[in-house]
Amino acid sequence: MDTFPHTPLPRHGLPRDEVLKQLLAMKQGDQDWRGGRVFSLVYSAGDEVHELLQEALSLYSAENGLNVLAFPSIGIMQHDIVCNTATLLGADDPGSGGAVEGYLTSGGTESLLQAVKTARDVARHDRGIERPQVVAAESAHAAFTKAADYFDVELIRVPVGPDFRVDADALADACTDDTIMVVGSAPTYPHGVIDPITDIAALARERGILCHVDACMGGFLLPFLTELGRLDEPFDFRVEGVTSISADVHKYGYASKGVSVILYRTHELARKQLFMTTDWLGGFYASTAMAGTRPAGPIAAAWAALMHIGQDGYLELTRTAHDAALSLRAGIESIDGLTVRGDPPGTVMAFGARDPELLDIFAVGEKLSEDGWYLDRQNRPDSLHATVHAGSAATVPYLIDDLRRAVAHVGSARATSRDTTYGQSH
Ligand SMILES: Cc1ncc(COP(=O)(O)O)c(C=O)c1O
């Protein structure tokens, strides 16, 4: 047993009010994202949307998304979410082939796990490749490494260029006869840059292999940025050769946690994701993604977010978040000694010291966190990371002020810790 003390299961259940009191007390130690000082993990479209999400979650708190025959409304919502995501990502464009299909998953990681597993199964069953390889940049999300580990696929990581994007030629050089899929990110999590998807997809076509675009972060942002005339970089099914795309509704779709979409260009490819078995006394069992029982609340909340925010709402949220990201970037670059890594076109960015000998950006991060800001750290090179969303836009000017003060305050002092843990390790 873990030696960390835990609250024991009470012999007699606690009264409702007492339980809620304890929950609220525990929550005191958490980041208060409502104040707009959290630049990671949370995406907020404001109180009104949040209240709607809470109502939708509670409306479906008991239903089970495993069986849409029992709860047909969950099947309807799921279909609406997948179809609308597909439309955003070019599925209705004649260039897509008109046969895009997909499924809901619990998040970006599960979508990427599914994309890699589907590619592995295509490799094994259709092409006789026993130990398939996936080639991805070192900036592609850690979930690709997880997928390779889970599914016995070899992941070949390729270095990014000085602009933190991967070069399609570098990916090509890493491909072998066992390569089944190449990956591009739109954008990458670490630096918020968009890989050259058209070149990567062309490489995939040339080699007759699959091409996954990880748009977990950008799936609900880049289409609106494009519509606003602020981005001119194709990344979705309009690009020939892109065979699958992941897009998280729980990021810039501003939904509650627990909903992502994995889309495939063709029906045949999408069908490879399905799991079915008859070897069980429980009857014919089929599921579309990893989980069996699935919480229906997040599906209802995602549906509610899409329907309530609508196209105009997403355009406005995107404009707000992007304006704030532009001003954060300008603010960072106006501070002596700081630089933004690469040229991120959207709302995600990493920044650090121009000269790490003169300034320790982690020491700056420590000062910012003392001041109540929450930004992730990453290394190679040491950087702070900011995901700007509509709910944090209003605080950006204060963040810039505090950042300027933190840099002056820190001077040449070094950080007490160089830890960059993102996630959970115990
Ligand atoms: C580009 C990208 N892909 C995948 C993921 C994984 O998503 P999740 O944390 O929802 O599993 C993230 C998360 O930030 C991401 O930014």
Short mmCIF file of C-alpha atoms in Angstrom, two decimals, residues 8-423:
data_model
loop_
_atom_site.label_atom_id
_atom_site.label_comp_id
_atom_site.label_asym_id
_atom_site.label_seq_id
_atom_site.Cartn_x
_atom_site.Cartn_y
_atom_site.Cartn_z
CA PRO A 8 -10.46 5.95 4.69
CA LEU A 9 -13.82 4.71 3.43
CA PRO A 10 -16.15 5.77 6.27
CA ARG A 11 -18.12 3.03 8.03
CA HIS A 12 -21.19 5.26 7.89
CA GLY A 13 -21.44 7.54 4.91
CA LEU A 14 -20.89 11.24 5.50
CA PRO A 15 -23.76 13.68 5.03
CA ARG A 16 -23.97 15.30 1.60
CA ASP A 17 -23.04 18.77 2.92
CA GLU A 18 -20.01 17.40 4.72
CA VAL A 19 -18.80 15.63 1.57
CA LEU A 20 -19.18 18.80 -0.48
CA LYS A 21 -17.40 20.78 2.23
CA GLN A 22 -14.47 18.39 2.10
CA LEU A 23 -14.34 18.50 -1.70
CA LEU A 24 -14.26 22.29 -1.65
CA ALA A 25 -11.58 22.24 1.04
CA MET A 26 -9.40 19.89 -1.04
CA LYS A 27 -9.90 22.11 -4.06
CA GLN A 28 -8.33 25.06 -2.23
CA GLY A 29 -4.92 23.72 -3.19
CA ASP A 30 -5.76 23.62 -6.93
CA GLN A 31 -5.02 26.24 -9.52
CA ASP A 32 -7.84 28.77 -9.73
CA TRP A 33 -8.27 28.78 -13.52
CA ARG A 34 -11.30 31.07 -13.22
CA GLY A 35 -8.95 33.97 -12.44
CA GLY A 36 -7.39 33.61 -15.93
CA ARG A 37 -3.89 32.94 -14.59
CA VAL A 38 -3.64 29.35 -15.79
CA PHE A 39 -1.97 29.06 -19.21
CA SER A 40 -2.17 25.28 -19.46
CA LEU A 41 -4.63 22.40 -19.16
CA VAL A 42 -7.83 24.48 -19.05
CA TYR A 43 -9.73 26.21 -21.86
CA SER A 44 -12.48 28.54 -20.82
CA ALA A 45 -15.12 30.26 -22.90
CA GLY A 46 -16.48 32.12 -19.86
CA ASP A 47 -18.93 31.54 -17.02
CA GLU A 48 -22.05 31.25 -19.12
CA VAL A 49 -20.64 28.42 -21.27
CA HIS A 50 -19.20 26.78 -18.16
CA GLU A 51 -22.60 26.73 -16.48
CA LEU A 52 -24.13 25.12 -19.56
CA LEU A 53 -21.38 22.48 -19.55
CA GLN A 54 -22.11 21.72 -15.89
CA GLU A 55 -25.81 21.30 -16.60
CA ALA A 56 -25.18 19.03 -19.57
CA LEU A 57 -22.72 16.97 -17.50
CA SER A 58 -25.20 16.48 -14.72
CA LEU A 59 -28.06 15.69 -17.11
CA TYR A 60 -26.03 12.67 -18.29
CA SER A 61 -24.15 11.81 -15.11
CA ALA A 62 -25.48 8.23 -14.93
CA GLU A 63 -26.01 7.21 -18.57
CA ASN A 64 -23.46 4.93 -20.21
CA GLY A 65 -22.02 5.77 -23.61
CA LEU A 66 -21.10 2.12 -24.15
CA ASN A 67 -24.53 1.23 -25.42
CA VAL A 68 -26.27 3.69 -27.70
CA LEU A 69 -29.13 1.23 -28.19
CA ALA A 70 -30.12 1.86 -24.58
CA PHE A 71 -29.39 5.57 -24.84
CA PRO A 72 -29.98 6.58 -28.46
CA SER A 73 -29.55 10.27 -27.62
CA ILE A 74 -25.87 9.61 -26.91
CA GLY A 75 -25.50 8.08 -30.37
CA ILE A 76 -27.14 11.15 -31.91
CA MET A 77 -24.89 13.58 -30.05
CA GLN A 78 -21.83 11.54 -30.91
CA HIS A 79 -22.76 11.54 -34.59
CA ASP A 80 -23.33 15.31 -34.53
CA ILE A 81 -19.95 15.94 -32.86
CA VAL A 82 -18.05 13.71 -35.28
CA CYS A 83 -19.81 15.10 -38.39
CA ASN A 84 -19.35 18.73 -37.36
CA THR A 85 -15.69 18.14 -36.57
CA ALA A 86 -15.25 16.45 -39.93
CA THR A 87 -16.87 19.41 -41.70
CA LEU A 88 -14.53 21.83 -39.92
CA LEU A 89 -11.60 19.75 -41.09
CA GLY A 90 -12.46 19.74 -44.78
CA ALA A 91 -14.56 16.57 -45.06
CA ASP A 92 -17.16 18.32 -47.24
CA ASP A 93 -14.53 19.63 -49.61
CA PRO A 94 -14.49 17.65 -52.90
CA GLY A 95 -10.74 17.15 -52.34
CA SER A 96 -11.43 14.99 -49.29
CA GLY A 97 -13.00 12.23 -51.36
CA GLY A 98 -16.31 12.65 -49.54
CA ALA A 99 -15.95 9.55 -47.35
CA VAL A 100 -14.47 10.87 -44.09
CA GLU A 101 -15.65 8.91 -41.04
CA GLY A 102 -14.66 8.85 -37.42
CA TYR A 103 -15.33 8.22 -33.77
CA LEU A 104 -15.29 9.92 -30.41
CA THR A 105 -12.53 9.14 -27.95
CA SER A 106 -11.83 10.30 -24.41
CA GLY A 107 -9.08 12.74 -25.39
CA GLY A 108 -6.13 13.50 -27.60
CA THR A 109 -4.03 10.67 -26.22
CA GLU A 110 -6.69 8.07 -26.98
CA SER A 111 -7.19 9.49 -30.48
CA LEU A 112 -3.46 9.16 -31.15
CA LEU A 113 -3.37 5.66 -29.63
CA GLN A 114 -6.17 4.70 -32.00
CA ALA A 115 -4.48 6.26 -35.03
CA VAL A 116 -1.29 4.30 -34.36
CA LYS A 117 -3.14 1.06 -33.62
CA THR A 118 -5.16 1.38 -36.82
CA ALA A 119 -1.95 1.98 -38.78
CA ARG A 120 -0.36 -1.05 -37.13
CA ASP A 121 -3.31 -3.26 -38.04
CA VAL A 122 -3.26 -2.05 -41.65
CA ALA A 123 0.46 -2.82 -41.72
CA ARG A 124 0.07 -6.30 -40.26
CA HIS A 125 -3.09 -7.50 -41.92
CA ASP A 126 -2.98 -5.78 -45.29
CA ARG A 127 0.72 -5.45 -45.91
CA GLY A 128 2.35 -8.23 -43.95
CA ILE A 129 4.65 -5.87 -42.03
CA GLU A 130 5.26 -7.50 -38.68
CA ARG A 131 7.09 -4.71 -36.85
CA PRO A 132 5.78 -1.51 -38.36
CA GLN A 133 7.43 1.83 -37.88
CA VAL A 134 5.89 5.27 -37.43
CA VAL A 135 8.04 8.29 -38.23
CA ALA A 136 7.36 11.49 -36.29
CA ALA A 137 9.19 14.62 -35.22
CA GLU A 138 10.56 14.87 -31.69
CA SER A 139 7.94 17.60 -31.23
CA ALA A 140 5.03 15.21 -31.91
CA HIS A 141 3.08 14.54 -28.72
CA ALA A 142 4.39 12.07 -26.12
CA ALA A 143 1.26 10.00 -26.77
CA PHE A 144 2.94 8.69 -29.94
CA THR A 145 5.66 7.16 -27.76
CA LYS A 146 2.98 5.74 -25.50
CA ALA A 147 1.17 4.28 -28.52
CA ALA A 148 4.38 2.73 -29.83
CA ASP A 149 4.98 1.23 -26.41
CA TYR A 150 1.44 -0.13 -26.06
CA PHE A 151 1.12 -1.54 -29.56
CA ASP A 152 4.62 -2.82 -30.24
CA VAL A 153 5.27 -0.34 -33.00
CA GLU A 154 8.66 1.27 -33.50
CA LEU A 155 8.54 5.05 -33.29
CA ILE A 156 11.33 6.82 -35.11
CA ARG A 157 11.75 10.38 -33.80
CA VAL A 158 13.25 12.96 -36.17
CA PRO A 159 14.83 16.22 -34.93
CA VAL A 160 13.07 19.49 -35.69
CA GLY A 161 14.77 22.37 -37.50
CA PRO A 162 15.79 25.70 -35.97
CA ASP A 163 12.19 26.89 -36.46
CA PHE A 164 10.98 23.90 -34.37
CA ARG A 165 9.11 22.48 -37.39
CA VAL A 166 10.05 19.14 -38.86
CA ASP A 167 11.42 19.02 -42.35
CA ALA A 168 9.63 16.56 -44.68
CA ASP A 169 13.01 15.54 -46.15
CA ALA A 170 14.22 14.62 -42.68
CA LEU A 171 11.10 12.47 -42.21
CA ALA A 172 11.70 10.92 -45.64
CA ASP A 173 15.28 10.02 -44.70
CA ALA A 174 14.01 8.18 -41.62
CA CYS A 175 11.45 6.09 -43.57
CA THR A 176 12.18 2.45 -44.36
CA ASP A 177 10.21 -0.33 -46.06
CA ASP A 178 8.60 -0.99 -42.67
CA THR A 179 7.33 2.57 -42.24
CA ILE A 180 3.56 2.56 -42.23
CA MET A 181 2.76 6.12 -41.18
CA VAL A 182 4.27 9.60 -40.97
CA VAL A 183 3.01 12.25 -38.59
CA GLY A 184 2.62 16.03 -38.71
CA SER A 185 1.28 18.30 -35.95
CA ALA A 186 -1.06 21.25 -36.44
CA PRO A 187 0.19 22.74 -34.24
CA THR A 188 2.82 21.02 -32.09
CA TYR A 189 2.22 21.21 -28.36
CA PRO A 190 5.76 22.25 -27.33
CA HIS A 191 6.15 25.30 -29.61
CA GLY A 192 2.77 25.85 -31.22
CA VAL A 193 4.21 25.68 -34.74
CA ILE A 194 2.53 23.93 -37.64
CA ASP A 195 4.55 21.25 -39.43
CA PRO A 196 4.61 21.43 -43.26
CA ILE A 197 1.58 19.17 -43.65
CA THR A 198 1.38 19.43 -47.45
CA ASP A 199 4.97 18.20 -47.80
CA ILE A 200 4.53 15.46 -45.21
CA ALA A 201 1.32 14.25 -46.88
CA ALA A 202 3.05 14.30 -50.28
CA LEU A 203 5.80 12.12 -48.81
CA ALA A 204 3.16 9.69 -47.52
CA ARG A 205 1.49 9.55 -50.94
CA GLU A 206 4.75 8.99 -52.69
CA ARG A 207 5.55 6.05 -50.42
CA GLY A 208 1.97 4.72 -50.35
CA ILE A 209 1.77 5.02 -46.57
CA LEU A 210 -0.56 6.69 -44.07
CA CYS A 211 -0.27 10.27 -42.85
CA HIS A 212 -1.73 11.33 -39.52
CA VAL A 213 -2.22 15.00 -38.68
CA ASP A 214 -2.31 15.63 -34.95
CA ALA A 215 -4.72 18.57 -34.77
CA CYS A 216 -5.67 17.78 -31.17
CA MET A 217 -4.68 21.32 -30.30
CA GLY A 218 -5.60 23.03 -33.57
CA GLY A 219 -8.71 21.16 -34.72
CA PHE A 220 -11.09 23.72 -33.24
CA LEU A 221 -8.81 26.71 -33.65
CA LEU A 222 -7.06 26.63 -37.03
CA PRO A 223 -10.29 26.40 -39.10
CA PHE A 224 -11.55 29.60 -37.44
CA LEU A 225 -8.17 31.29 -37.67
CA THR A 226 -8.28 30.49 -41.40
CA GLU A 227 -11.81 31.88 -41.71
CA LEU A 228 -10.67 35.06 -39.94
CA GLY A 229 -8.03 35.44 -42.65
CA ARG A 230 -5.22 35.03 -40.09
CA LEU A 231 -3.84 31.72 -41.33
CA ASP A 232 -3.14 30.45 -44.81
CA GLU A 233 -1.71 27.02 -44.28
CA PRO A 234 -3.60 23.89 -45.35
CA PHE A 235 -3.48 21.11 -42.77
CA ASP A 236 -6.67 19.04 -43.04
CA PHE A 237 -8.46 16.65 -45.43
CA ARG A 238 -8.17 19.25 -48.19
CA VAL A 239 -4.54 18.20 -48.33
CA GLU A 240 -4.13 15.17 -50.55
CA GLY A 241 -2.41 12.34 -48.70
CA VAL A 242 -3.67 13.16 -45.20
CA THR A 243 -5.33 9.91 -44.11
CA SER A 244 -6.34 10.62 -40.51
CA ILE A 245 -6.75 13.62 -38.20
CA SER A 246 -7.25 13.92 -34.44
CA ALA A 247 -9.04 16.98 -33.00
CA ASP A 248 -9.90 17.60 -29.34
CA VAL A 249 -13.25 19.12 -28.53
CA HIS A 250 -12.04 19.50 -24.94
CA LYS A 251 -9.34 21.95 -25.98
CA TYR A 252 -10.32 24.83 -28.30
CA GLY A 253 -13.83 23.37 -28.69
CA TYR A 254 -14.19 24.71 -25.12
CA ALA A 255 -16.00 21.53 -24.01
CA SER A 256 -15.59 19.67 -20.73
CA LYS A 257 -12.74 17.20 -20.47
CA GLY A 258 -13.18 13.79 -22.03
CA VAL A 259 -13.95 14.33 -25.73
CA SER A 260 -11.76 14.12 -28.80
CA VAL A 261 -12.47 13.00 -32.36
CA ILE A 262 -10.44 10.69 -34.58
CA LEU A 263 -11.28 10.95 -38.28
CA TYR A 264 -10.21 8.78 -41.21
CA ARG A 265 -10.31 9.72 -44.86
CA THR A 266 -12.04 6.50 -45.94
CA HIS A 267 -14.69 4.13 -44.64
CA GLU A 268 -12.28 1.19 -45.01
CA LEU A 269 -9.67 2.81 -42.82
CA ALA A 270 -12.22 3.89 -40.22
CA ARG A 271 -13.57 0.33 -39.98
CA LYS A 272 -10.10 -0.88 -38.99
CA GLN A 273 -10.54 0.91 -35.67
CA LEU A 274 -13.61 -1.08 -34.65
CA PHE A 275 -13.28 -3.86 -32.13
CA MET A 276 -15.73 -6.77 -32.30
CA THR A 277 -15.85 -10.17 -30.71
CA THR A 278 -18.27 -13.07 -30.40
CA ASP A 279 -16.09 -15.19 -28.11
CA TRP A 280 -17.80 -14.09 -24.93
CA LEU A 281 -20.75 -15.44 -22.98
CA GLY A 282 -21.98 -11.86 -22.66
CA GLY A 283 -22.90 -11.85 -26.35
CA PHE A 284 -21.64 -9.96 -29.37
CA TYR A 285 -19.42 -7.17 -28.08
CA ALA A 286 -18.39 -4.20 -30.17
CA SER A 287 -16.78 -0.89 -29.36
CA THR A 288 -15.47 1.97 -31.43
CA ALA A 289 -12.55 3.03 -29.22
CA MET A 290 -10.52 1.88 -26.20
CA ALA A 291 -13.05 2.19 -23.40
CA GLY A 292 -16.03 -0.03 -22.71
CA THR A 293 -18.24 1.95 -20.38
CA ARG A 294 -17.94 5.60 -21.36
CA PRO A 295 -19.10 8.65 -19.44
CA ALA A 296 -21.97 10.26 -21.33
CA GLY A 297 -21.73 13.59 -19.48
CA PRO A 298 -18.70 14.85 -21.45
CA ILE A 299 -20.38 13.83 -24.72
CA ALA A 300 -23.48 15.84 -23.79
CA ALA A 301 -21.31 18.77 -22.69
CA ALA A 302 -19.34 18.68 -25.96
CA TRP A 303 -22.58 18.65 -27.94
CA ALA A 304 -23.91 21.52 -25.84
CA ALA A 305 -20.71 23.53 -26.35
CA LEU A 306 -20.83 23.11 -30.13
CA MET A 307 -24.51 23.98 -30.40
CA HIS A 308 -24.38 26.91 -27.98
CA ILE A 309 -21.18 28.52 -29.17
CA GLY A 310 -21.86 27.95 -32.87
CA GLN A 311 -19.72 29.12 -35.77
CA ASP A 312 -19.91 32.81 -34.92
CA GLY A 313 -19.11 32.11 -31.29
CA TYR A 314 -16.02 30.09 -32.22
CA LEU A 315 -14.88 32.85 -34.56
CA GLU A 316 -15.13 35.35 -31.70
CA LEU A 317 -13.43 33.06 -29.17
CA THR A 318 -10.65 32.44 -31.68
CA ARG A 319 -10.26 36.15 -32.38
CA THR A 320 -10.10 36.88 -28.64
CA ALA A 321 -7.56 34.14 -27.91
CA HIS A 322 -5.44 34.99 -30.95
CA ASP A 323 -5.40 38.73 -30.24
CA ALA A 324 -4.28 37.91 -26.70
CA ALA A 325 -1.59 35.52 -27.99
CA LEU A 326 -0.30 38.19 -30.36
CA SER A 327 -0.08 40.71 -27.55
CA LEU A 328 1.60 38.19 -25.23
CA ARG A 329 4.14 37.47 -27.93
CA ALA A 330 4.79 41.17 -28.54
CA GLY A 331 5.08 41.69 -24.76
CA ILE A 332 7.60 38.85 -24.38
CA GLU A 333 9.67 40.13 -27.28
CA SER A 334 9.69 43.63 -25.79
CA ILE A 335 11.45 42.31 -22.68
CA ASP A 336 15.22 42.42 -22.87
CA GLY A 337 16.73 38.94 -22.80
CA LEU A 338 13.57 37.01 -23.73
CA THR A 339 12.63 35.39 -27.00
CA VAL A 340 9.69 33.37 -28.36
CA ARG A 341 10.77 29.99 -29.76
CA GLY A 342 10.06 29.71 -33.49
CA ASP A 343 7.20 31.53 -35.18
CA PRO A 344 3.96 30.14 -33.72
CA PRO A 345 0.99 31.25 -35.84
CA GLY A 346 -1.72 30.48 -33.30
CA THR A 347 -2.26 30.68 -29.57
CA VAL A 348 0.34 28.29 -28.16
CA MET A 349 3.91 29.41 -27.64
CA ALA A 350 7.12 28.72 -25.75
CA PHE A 351 9.57 31.38 -24.71
CA GLY A 352 12.86 31.55 -22.93
CA ALA A 353 16.15 33.32 -22.44
CA ARG A 354 18.03 34.57 -25.48
CA ASP A 355 21.19 33.65 -23.59
CA PRO A 356 20.69 30.95 -20.91
CA GLU A 357 24.02 31.94 -19.33
CA LEU A 358 22.64 35.38 -18.54
CA LEU A 359 19.07 34.49 -17.54
CA ASP A 360 17.53 31.30 -16.17
CA ILE A 361 13.99 31.14 -17.52
CA PHE A 362 13.06 28.55 -14.87
CA ALA A 363 13.98 31.08 -12.19
CA VAL A 364 11.64 33.51 -13.96
CA GLY A 365 9.01 30.74 -13.94
CA GLU A 366 9.46 30.28 -10.19
CA LYS A 367 8.87 34.00 -9.61
CA LEU A 368 5.79 33.93 -11.84
CA SER A 369 4.39 31.00 -9.95
CA GLU A 370 4.95 32.82 -6.64
CA ASP A 371 2.88 35.61 -8.21
CA GLY A 372 0.05 33.15 -8.92
CA TRP A 373 0.64 32.37 -12.60
CA TYR A 374 0.65 28.84 -13.97
CA LEU A 375 2.85 28.15 -17.00
CA ASP A 376 4.42 24.81 -17.88
CA ARG A 377 8.16 24.31 -18.25
CA GLN A 378 9.92 22.41 -20.97
CA ASN A 379 13.50 21.82 -21.99
CA ARG A 380 15.80 21.51 -25.01
CA PRO A 381 15.92 24.54 -24.81
CA ASP A 382 14.67 25.53 -21.33
CA SER A 383 11.41 27.41 -21.91
CA LEU A 384 8.12 28.40 -20.36
CA HIS A 385 5.01 27.37 -22.23
CA ALA A 386 1.75 29.27 -22.63
CA THR A 387 -1.53 28.05 -24.05
CA VAL A 388 -3.60 31.20 -24.50
CA HIS A 389 -7.35 30.69 -24.55
CA ALA A 390 -10.30 33.04 -24.55
CA GLY A 391 -10.66 32.80 -20.77
CA SER A 392 -7.09 33.94 -20.11
CA ALA A 393 -7.09 36.77 -22.66
CA ALA A 394 -8.02 39.53 -20.23
CA THR A 395 -5.12 38.77 -17.90
CA VAL A 396 -2.40 38.83 -20.59
CA PRO A 397 -1.43 42.49 -19.96
CA TYR A 398 -0.91 41.67 -16.24
CA LEU A 399 1.12 38.59 -17.16
CA ILE A 400 3.38 40.72 -19.35
CA ASP A 401 3.88 43.24 -16.51
CA ASP A 402 4.68 40.49 -14.01
CA LEU A 403 6.99 38.80 -16.51
CA ARG A 404 8.92 42.03 -17.03
CA ARG A 405 9.23 42.46 -13.26
CA ALA A 406 10.19 38.80 -12.77
CA VAL A 407 13.04 39.05 -15.30
CA ALA A 408 14.37 42.17 -13.54
CA HIS A 409 13.93 40.58 -10.11
CA VAL A 410 15.66 37.30 -11.01
CA GLY A 411 18.75 38.89 -12.57
CA SER A 412 21.40 36.17 -12.75
CA ALA A 413 19.87 33.92 -10.04
CA ARG A 414 19.33 30.24 -10.88
CA ALA A 415 16.13 28.26 -10.29
CA THR A 416 15.88 25.94 -7.30
CA SER A 417 14.49 23.13 -9.50
CA ARG A 418 14.90 22.10 -13.15
CA ASP A 419 11.94 19.71 -13.10
CA THR A 420 9.80 19.73 -16.25
CA THR A 421 7.25 17.07 -15.30
CA TYR A 422 4.07 17.40 -17.32
CA GLY A 423 1.52 14.85 -16.20
#
